């Protein structure tokens, strides 16, 4: 096979564009709808009460405001359910994309605005990726209400620091206290498809919704809830059953192929969203990236890079196993990778295919009618 194109952006913005030829009803609310005092309230109703078994946490008198204090070259964190990275600023459709650009975001409304396939397909090549609440970014540049950032958790050969794109400044917060806790403390990873932060143990004062695979620092635990730090916000609670808590530095256990597949099956029927990496929609590589990331395995963000830059073992088609990644080019024998799917065995794949469709299981043979199969890679798994 000849080398990949030297411009990785060409692969994503042009090659993958050919794959997107074709809503999650998940409610979203923002932290701005909840008073700081409410989100600071503990189980007794007293501000700052942490609940049984938790360590006291200092809450600053004044919280950093989203969009302020951002400094090029320094880190910040995502302060909304999920921020969407754009190729260029000021290119959105205000009447359609507005709910994804506000603070709070309303990703449910955004999806509802794009029920029509052509309206949704318009995003192809306009967006880069997404980053969920609490994700670390490095700010490169600020242009009015937009900031160019890189998402440090998403690998790409385009930038060794992380995945690049433009986001609204109001989606970011410079919160040193949150950053310290995120780096050095225990964490809660959201395992539910979505959950909601609340100001009290009883679930009163609902705040921002959080997506699957959101990771937040843990401040304390009770029998029914986990108290977490929120970037730019007061401490809040998540139901115990919606998260897994890990000690500082603890990594998830190495998954089996069955673990990865079972996680992927939870999203069957979720409408495709170009650039998506959350429970509000995935693109093909955002889907595979998130499935493995949730289980503690890092692979690059984009399909071509997952195949060629993630140091994964090449696999012959005759040797495919459940859990392998299979890739497709823009043309038979081509080098530009446009699509990735998860192999299930028995000629079946699970994938987020295109703007017209949803996460699905189908025959590899039926999908590859144009003979664009380009190879496979195996992620090292347990079992």
Short mmCIF file of C-alpha atoms in Angstrom, two decimals:
data_model
loop_
_atom_site.label_atom_id
_atom_site.label_comp_id
_atom_site.label_asym_id
_atom_site.label_seq_id
_atom_site.Cartn_x
_atom_site.Cartn_y
_atom_site.Cartn_z
CA UNK A 1 0.00 0.00 0.00
CA UNK A 2 1.36 3.41 -0.88
CA UNK A 3 1.91 6.03 1.84
CA UNK A 4 -0.89 8.11 3.29
CA UNK A 5 -1.28 11.65 1.94
CA UNK A 6 1.10 14.08 3.63
CA UNK A 7 -1.75 16.39 4.64
CA UNK A 8 -3.81 14.56 7.31
CA UNK A 9 -6.50 17.25 7.13
CA UNK A 10 -7.10 16.28 3.51
CA UNK A 11 -7.95 12.76 4.64
CA UNK A 12 -10.53 13.98 7.14
CA UNK A 13 -12.09 16.96 5.37
CA UNK A 14 -12.10 15.49 1.88
CA UNK A 15 -11.65 11.74 2.12
CA UNK A 16 -14.09 11.22 4.98
CA UNK A 17 -16.50 13.63 3.31
CA UNK A 18 -17.26 10.83 0.85
CA UNK A 19 -18.43 8.59 3.70
CA UNK A 20 -21.06 11.01 5.02
CA UNK A 21 -23.75 10.37 2.41
CA UNK A 22 -26.57 9.86 4.32
CA UNK A 23 -31.36 12.12 17.22
CA UNK A 24 -30.67 11.24 20.20
CA UNK A 25 -33.58 12.39 22.38
CA UNK A 26 -31.32 13.34 25.22
CA UNK A 27 -32.27 16.43 27.18
CA UNK A 28 -29.59 18.98 27.94
CA UNK A 29 -29.56 21.75 30.52
CA UNK A 30 -26.81 24.16 31.49
CA UNK A 31 -25.15 25.13 34.71
CA UNK A 32 -26.16 28.71 34.13
CA UNK A 33 -29.72 27.68 34.97
CA UNK A 34 -28.69 26.71 38.50
CA UNK A 35 -27.67 29.12 41.22
CA UNK A 36 -24.13 28.69 42.59
CA UNK A 37 -25.58 28.29 46.07
CA UNK A 38 -27.79 25.44 44.92
CA UNK A 39 -24.93 23.55 43.31
CA UNK A 40 -22.85 24.04 46.44
CA UNK A 41 -25.55 22.61 48.69
CA UNK A 42 -24.91 19.20 50.23
CA UNK A 43 -27.33 16.62 51.64
CA UNK A 44 -28.23 18.82 54.60
CA UNK A 45 -29.01 21.78 52.36
CA UNK A 46 -26.03 23.68 53.74
CA UNK A 47 -23.70 25.19 51.17
CA UNK A 48 -20.54 23.13 50.84
CA UNK A 49 -21.78 20.10 52.80
CA UNK A 50 -20.08 17.11 51.24
CA UNK A 51 -21.97 14.15 52.67
CA UNK A 52 -20.85 11.03 54.46
CA UNK A 53 -17.41 9.71 53.66
CA UNK A 54 -16.28 12.73 51.70
CA UNK A 55 -13.41 15.10 52.16
CA UNK A 56 -14.14 18.79 52.62
CA UNK A 57 -13.54 20.83 49.51
CA UNK A 58 -12.72 24.51 49.30
CA UNK A 59 -15.10 26.40 47.03
CA UNK A 60 -13.78 29.81 45.97
CA UNK A 61 -16.00 32.78 46.78
CA UNK A 62 -15.99 33.82 43.13
CA UNK A 63 -15.97 31.23 40.40
CA UNK A 64 -14.12 31.87 37.12
CA UNK A 65 -16.54 32.93 34.39
CA UNK A 66 -16.59 30.92 31.14
CA UNK A 67 -14.82 32.71 28.31
CA UNK A 68 -12.75 34.97 30.57
CA UNK A 69 -9.13 34.68 31.61
CA UNK A 70 -8.18 32.53 28.62
CA UNK A 71 -4.51 32.92 27.77
CA UNK A 72 -2.92 31.64 24.54
CA UNK A 73 -0.44 28.92 25.37
CA UNK A 74 -2.18 27.91 28.59
CA UNK A 75 -4.66 25.18 29.45
CA UNK A 76 -8.40 25.56 29.97
CA UNK A 77 -11.28 23.11 30.37
CA UNK A 78 -14.58 22.53 28.60
CA UNK A 79 -17.42 23.99 30.68
CA UNK A 80 -20.45 22.70 28.73
CA UNK A 81 -21.92 19.24 28.09
CA UNK A 82 -19.87 19.02 24.89
CA UNK A 83 -18.20 21.64 22.75
CA UNK A 84 -17.91 21.19 19.00
CA UNK A 85 -14.65 22.03 17.22
CA UNK A 86 -15.05 23.88 13.92
CA UNK A 87 -12.58 23.98 11.04
CA UNK A 88 -12.96 27.77 10.87
CA UNK A 89 -14.70 30.29 13.15
CA UNK A 90 -17.74 32.30 12.13
CA UNK A 91 -18.94 29.64 9.67
CA UNK A 92 -21.95 28.31 11.58
CA UNK A 93 -25.61 28.48 10.54
CA UNK A 94 -27.08 30.54 13.41
CA UNK A 95 -30.64 29.32 12.97
CA UNK A 96 -29.52 25.66 12.94
CA UNK A 97 -26.25 25.42 14.87
CA UNK A 98 -27.02 28.05 17.51
CA UNK A 99 -28.01 25.52 20.23
CA UNK A 100 -24.55 23.92 20.01
CA UNK A 101 -22.74 27.25 20.38
CA UNK A 102 -24.49 28.77 23.39
CA UNK A 103 -23.77 28.31 27.07
CA UNK A 104 -25.62 26.23 28.09
CA UNK A 105 -25.59 24.14 24.96
CA UNK A 106 -28.74 22.31 23.90
CA UNK A 107 -27.52 19.38 21.86
CA UNK A 108 -30.95 17.83 21.78
CA UNK A 109 -32.31 20.94 20.06
CA UNK A 110 -29.33 20.95 17.69
CA UNK A 111 -30.05 17.36 16.67
CA UNK A 112 -33.72 18.23 16.24
CA UNK A 113 -32.73 21.04 13.88
CA UNK A 114 -30.96 18.48 11.67
CA UNK A 115 -33.53 15.76 11.13
CA UNK A 116 -33.20 16.35 7.39
CA UNK A 117 -30.25 14.43 5.96
CA UNK A 118 -28.95 17.27 3.79
CA UNK A 119 -29.04 19.69 6.73
CA UNK A 120 -27.01 17.23 8.79
CA UNK A 121 -24.66 16.34 5.94
CA UNK A 122 -23.75 20.05 5.62
CA UNK A 123 -21.59 19.62 8.74
CA UNK A 124 -19.26 17.28 6.83
CA UNK A 125 -15.92 19.00 6.50
CA UNK A 126 -17.10 22.01 8.53
CA UNK A 127 -16.38 20.41 11.91
CA UNK A 128 -13.29 18.79 13.36
CA UNK A 129 -14.28 16.96 16.55
CA UNK A 130 -15.97 17.42 19.93
CA UNK A 131 -14.82 17.49 23.55
CA UNK A 132 -17.01 16.70 26.54
CA UNK A 133 -17.36 18.53 29.86
CA UNK A 134 -14.11 18.67 31.81
CA UNK A 135 -11.85 17.92 28.83
CA UNK A 136 -8.52 19.73 28.89
CA UNK A 137 -7.62 21.96 25.98
CA UNK A 138 -4.66 24.19 25.22
CA UNK A 139 -5.66 27.61 23.94
CA UNK A 140 -3.66 28.70 20.90
CA UNK A 141 -5.44 31.82 19.69
CA UNK A 142 -8.45 33.97 20.49
CA UNK A 143 -10.43 35.69 17.74
CA UNK A 144 -13.32 37.61 19.25
CA UNK A 145 -15.80 35.08 20.61
CA UNK A 146 -13.85 32.12 19.26
CA UNK A 147 -10.75 30.30 20.50
CA UNK A 148 -8.49 27.97 18.57
CA UNK A 149 -7.62 25.04 20.82
CA UNK A 150 -6.19 21.54 20.83
CA UNK A 151 -7.91 18.77 22.80
CA UNK A 152 -5.10 17.04 24.64
CA UNK A 153 -6.82 13.64 25.01
CA UNK A 154 -7.40 13.20 21.26
CA UNK A 155 -4.36 12.06 19.34
CA UNK A 156 -3.53 13.18 15.82
CA UNK A 157 -0.35 13.58 13.75
CA UNK A 158 -1.60 17.08 12.89
CA UNK A 159 -0.43 18.37 16.28
CA UNK A 160 1.52 16.43 18.93
CA UNK A 161 -0.35 18.27 21.68
CA UNK A 162 -3.84 17.15 20.62
CA UNK A 163 -6.70 17.59 18.19
CA UNK A 164 -7.16 21.15 16.81
CA UNK A 165 -10.21 23.26 16.08
CA UNK A 166 -12.18 26.41 16.88
CA UNK A 167 -14.71 26.59 19.73
CA UNK A 168 -16.77 29.40 21.28
CA UNK A 169 -14.80 31.02 24.09
CA UNK A 170 -17.88 30.81 26.32
CA UNK A 171 -17.48 27.01 26.26
CA UNK A 172 -14.13 27.23 28.04
CA UNK A 173 -13.06 28.15 31.53
CA UNK A 174 -9.66 28.78 33.10
CA UNK A 175 -10.15 27.10 36.48
CA UNK A 176 -6.92 26.33 38.31
CA UNK A 177 -8.65 24.54 41.17
CA UNK A 178 -10.43 22.17 38.78
CA UNK A 179 -7.24 21.58 36.80
CA UNK A 180 -5.35 20.64 39.97
CA UNK A 181 -8.00 18.16 41.05
CA UNK A 182 -8.29 16.68 37.56
CA UNK A 183 -4.54 16.05 37.47
CA UNK A 184 -3.97 14.67 40.95
CA UNK A 185 -7.19 13.33 42.44
CA UNK A 186 -9.66 10.48 42.13
CA UNK A 187 -12.05 10.64 39.20
CA UNK A 188 -15.58 9.65 38.26
CA UNK A 189 -16.14 8.42 34.70
CA UNK A 190 -19.71 8.56 33.45
CA UNK A 191 -20.85 5.10 32.38
CA UNK A 192 -24.51 5.99 31.78
CA UNK A 193 -25.35 7.21 28.29
CA UNK A 194 -26.19 10.52 29.94
CA UNK A 195 -26.57 11.72 33.51
CA UNK A 196 -27.37 15.03 35.18
CA UNK A 197 -25.38 17.00 37.72
CA UNK A 198 -27.51 18.15 40.64
CA UNK A 199 -27.02 20.51 43.55
CA UNK A 200 -28.24 18.08 46.20
CA UNK A 201 -28.14 14.38 46.97
CA UNK A 202 -31.88 14.15 46.45
CA UNK A 203 -31.53 15.27 42.84
CA UNK A 204 -32.95 18.73 43.38
CA UNK A 205 -31.54 21.73 41.52
CA UNK A 206 -30.66 19.87 38.31
CA UNK A 207 -27.81 21.41 36.36
CA UNK A 208 -25.82 20.46 33.32
CA UNK A 209 -26.29 17.07 31.67
CA UNK A 210 -23.16 15.01 31.10
CA UNK A 211 -22.37 12.50 28.40
CA UNK A 212 -21.00 9.00 28.50
CA UNK A 213 -17.20 9.01 28.98
CA UNK A 214 -17.15 12.38 30.78
CA UNK A 215 -14.47 12.33 33.49
CA UNK A 216 -14.69 14.65 36.51
CA UNK A 217 -12.65 14.91 39.75
CA UNK A 218 -14.24 13.32 42.82
CA UNK A 219 -14.66 15.40 45.96
CA UNK A 220 -16.57 12.88 48.04
CA UNK A 221 -18.91 9.90 48.08
CA UNK A 222 -22.11 8.88 49.82
CA UNK A 223 -24.17 5.71 49.71
CA UNK A 224 -26.15 7.00 46.73
CA UNK A 225 -24.10 9.68 44.98
CA UNK A 226 -20.66 10.94 44.07
CA UNK A 227 -19.74 14.57 44.62
CA UNK A 228 -17.66 15.96 41.78
CA UNK A 229 -15.85 19.14 40.81
CA UNK A 230 -17.25 21.04 37.84
CA UNK A 231 -15.07 23.38 35.73
CA UNK A 232 -16.15 26.93 36.48
CA UNK A 233 -19.02 25.68 38.67
CA UNK A 234 -19.91 24.70 42.19
CA UNK A 235 -19.48 21.09 43.32
CA UNK A 236 -22.35 18.87 42.21
CA UNK A 237 -23.63 15.32 42.53
CA UNK A 238 -23.96 12.40 40.12
CA UNK A 239 -25.91 9.23 40.94
CA UNK A 240 -23.61 6.48 42.12
CA UNK A 241 -24.98 4.05 39.56
CA UNK A 242 -24.13 6.39 36.67
CA UNK A 243 -20.36 6.50 37.23
CA UNK A 244 -17.32 4.44 38.04
CA UNK A 245 -14.91 5.96 40.57
CA UNK A 246 -11.18 5.41 40.27
CA UNK A 247 -8.33 6.38 42.57
CA UNK A 248 -5.75 8.93 41.49
CA UNK A 249 -3.67 7.39 38.73
CA UNK A 250 -5.83 4.28 38.48
CA UNK A 251 -6.57 3.08 34.96
CA UNK A 252 -9.50 0.96 33.78
CA UNK A 253 -8.92 -2.79 33.61
CA UNK A 254 -7.84 -4.02 30.19
CA UNK A 255 -11.08 -4.84 28.35
CA UNK A 256 -11.92 -7.89 26.32
CA UNK A 257 -13.31 -7.69 22.82
CA UNK A 258 -16.69 -8.56 24.33
CA UNK A 259 -16.43 -5.52 26.64
CA UNK A 260 -15.78 -3.20 23.70
CA UNK A 261 -18.59 -4.70 21.63
CA UNK A 262 -21.07 -4.57 24.52
CA UNK A 263 -20.26 -0.90 25.03
CA UNK A 264 -20.75 -0.20 21.33
CA UNK A 265 -24.10 -1.99 21.28
CA UNK A 266 -25.47 0.49 23.81
CA UNK A 267 -25.46 3.14 21.09
CA UNK A 268 -27.29 1.20 18.40
CA UNK A 269 -29.86 3.52 16.83
CA UNK A 270 -28.05 6.74 17.75
CA UNK A 271 -28.09 9.13 14.78
CA UNK A 272 -24.76 9.84 13.11
CA UNK A 273 -23.18 13.23 13.79
CA UNK A 274 -20.10 14.36 11.88
CA UNK A 275 -17.29 15.08 14.39
CA UNK A 276 -19.29 13.63 17.30
CA UNK A 277 -17.67 11.89 20.27
CA UNK A 278 -20.57 11.90 22.73
CA UNK A 279 -23.89 10.24 23.46
CA UNK A 280 -25.51 12.97 21.34
CA UNK A 281 -24.00 11.54 18.16
CA UNK A 282 -20.85 9.95 16.73
CA UNK A 283 -19.06 9.94 13.43
CA UNK A 284 -17.34 6.70 12.43
CA UNK A 285 -13.98 7.31 14.08
CA UNK A 286 -15.45 9.26 16.98
CA UNK A 287 -17.41 6.09 17.74
CA UNK A 288 -14.42 3.76 17.72
CA UNK A 289 -12.21 6.31 19.49
CA UNK A 290 -14.75 6.71 22.31
CA UNK A 291 -15.39 2.97 22.75
CA UNK A 292 -11.70 2.32 23.36
CA UNK A 293 -11.04 5.53 25.30
CA UNK A 294 -13.82 4.64 27.74
CA UNK A 295 -11.97 1.42 28.50
CA UNK A 296 -8.63 3.18 28.99
CA UNK A 297 -7.13 2.57 25.55
CA UNK A 298 -5.86 5.52 23.51
CA UNK A 299 -6.06 5.43 19.73
CA UNK A 300 -5.95 8.41 17.40
CA UNK A 301 -9.10 10.42 16.75
CA UNK A 302 -9.45 9.97 12.97
CA UNK A 303 -9.96 6.83 10.92
CA UNK A 304 -6.85 7.10 8.75
CA UNK A 305 -4.73 7.79 11.80
CA UNK A 306 -6.26 4.89 13.71
CA UNK A 307 -5.10 2.68 10.86
CA UNK A 308 -1.70 4.23 10.18
CA UNK A 309 -0.54 6.17 13.25
CA UNK A 310 -1.83 4.33 16.34
CA UNK A 311 0.77 1.50 16.30
CA UNK A 312 -1.91 -1.16 16.00
CA UNK A 313 -1.20 -4.66 14.69
CA UNK A 314 -2.12 -5.19 11.01
CA UNK A 315 -4.57 -8.03 10.43
CA UNK A 316 -5.27 -9.95 7.25
CA UNK A 317 -8.91 -10.15 6.22
CA UNK A 318 -8.94 -13.93 6.59
CA UNK A 319 -7.73 -13.58 10.19
CA UNK A 320 -10.27 -11.05 11.44
CA UNK A 321 -11.49 -11.44 15.02
CA UNK A 322 -14.26 -9.84 17.06
CA UNK A 323 -13.12 -6.41 18.21
CA UNK A 324 -10.82 -5.69 15.27
CA UNK A 325 -11.04 -2.37 13.45
CA UNK A 326 -11.74 -2.54 9.71
CA UNK A 327 -11.05 0.37 7.37
CA UNK A 328 -12.31 1.56 4.01
CA UNK A 329 -10.72 3.84 1.42
CA UNK A 330 -12.27 6.49 -0.80
CA UNK A 331 -11.78 4.22 -3.82
CA UNK A 332 -10.68 0.65 -4.50
CA UNK A 333 -6.99 0.36 -3.71
CA UNK A 334 -6.85 3.96 -2.50
CA UNK A 335 -4.67 5.32 0.29
CA UNK A 336 -7.06 7.88 1.74
CA UNK A 337 -9.06 6.25 4.53
CA UNK A 338 -12.66 7.44 4.75
CA UNK A 339 -14.31 5.04 7.22
CA UNK A 340 -13.72 2.69 10.15
CA UNK A 341 -15.98 0.07 11.72
CA UNK A 342 -15.78 -2.52 14.51
CA UNK A 343 -15.71 -6.13 13.37
CA UNK A 344 -18.12 -8.48 15.17
CA UNK A 345 -17.31 -11.78 13.48
CA UNK A 346 -19.34 -13.76 10.95
CA UNK A 347 -18.94 -10.97 8.36
CA UNK A 348 -20.73 -8.46 10.62
CA UNK A 349 -19.59 -4.94 11.45
CA UNK A 350 -20.90 -2.30 13.87
CA UNK A 351 -20.51 1.29 12.74
CA UNK A 352 -21.64 4.90 12.68
CA UNK A 353 -22.00 5.04 8.88
CA UNK A 354 -23.15 8.43 7.56
CA UNK A 355 -25.46 11.42 8.00
CA UNK A 356 -28.49 9.54 6.73
CA UNK A 357 -28.22 6.65 9.18
CA UNK A 358 -27.58 5.67 12.78
CA UNK A 359 -25.21 3.36 14.65
CA UNK A 360 -25.97 -0.06 13.19
CA UNK A 361 -24.88 -3.64 12.62
CA UNK A 362 -24.66 -4.89 9.05
CA UNK A 363 -22.76 -7.27 6.80
CA UNK A 364 -19.23 -6.21 5.89
CA UNK A 365 -19.78 -7.69 2.44
CA UNK A 366 -23.00 -5.73 1.94
CA UNK A 367 -21.35 -2.53 3.12
CA UNK A 368 -18.31 -2.93 0.87
CA UNK A 369 -20.17 -3.11 -2.44
CA UNK A 370 -17.54 -0.91 -4.11
CA UNK A 371 -14.58 -3.01 -2.97
CA UNK A 372 -13.08 -0.20 -0.85
CA UNK A 373 -11.93 -2.42 2.02
CA UNK A 374 -8.46 -1.13 2.92
CA UNK A 375 -7.29 -3.32 5.80
CA UNK A 376 -7.72 -4.04 9.48
CA UNK A 377 -5.96 -3.37 12.77
CA UNK A 378 -6.06 -5.19 16.10
CA UNK A 379 -6.06 -3.43 19.45
CA UNK A 380 -4.33 -5.41 22.22
CA UNK A 381 -7.14 -6.61 24.50
CA UNK A 382 -7.56 -9.04 27.38
CA UNK A 383 -8.52 -12.63 26.75
#
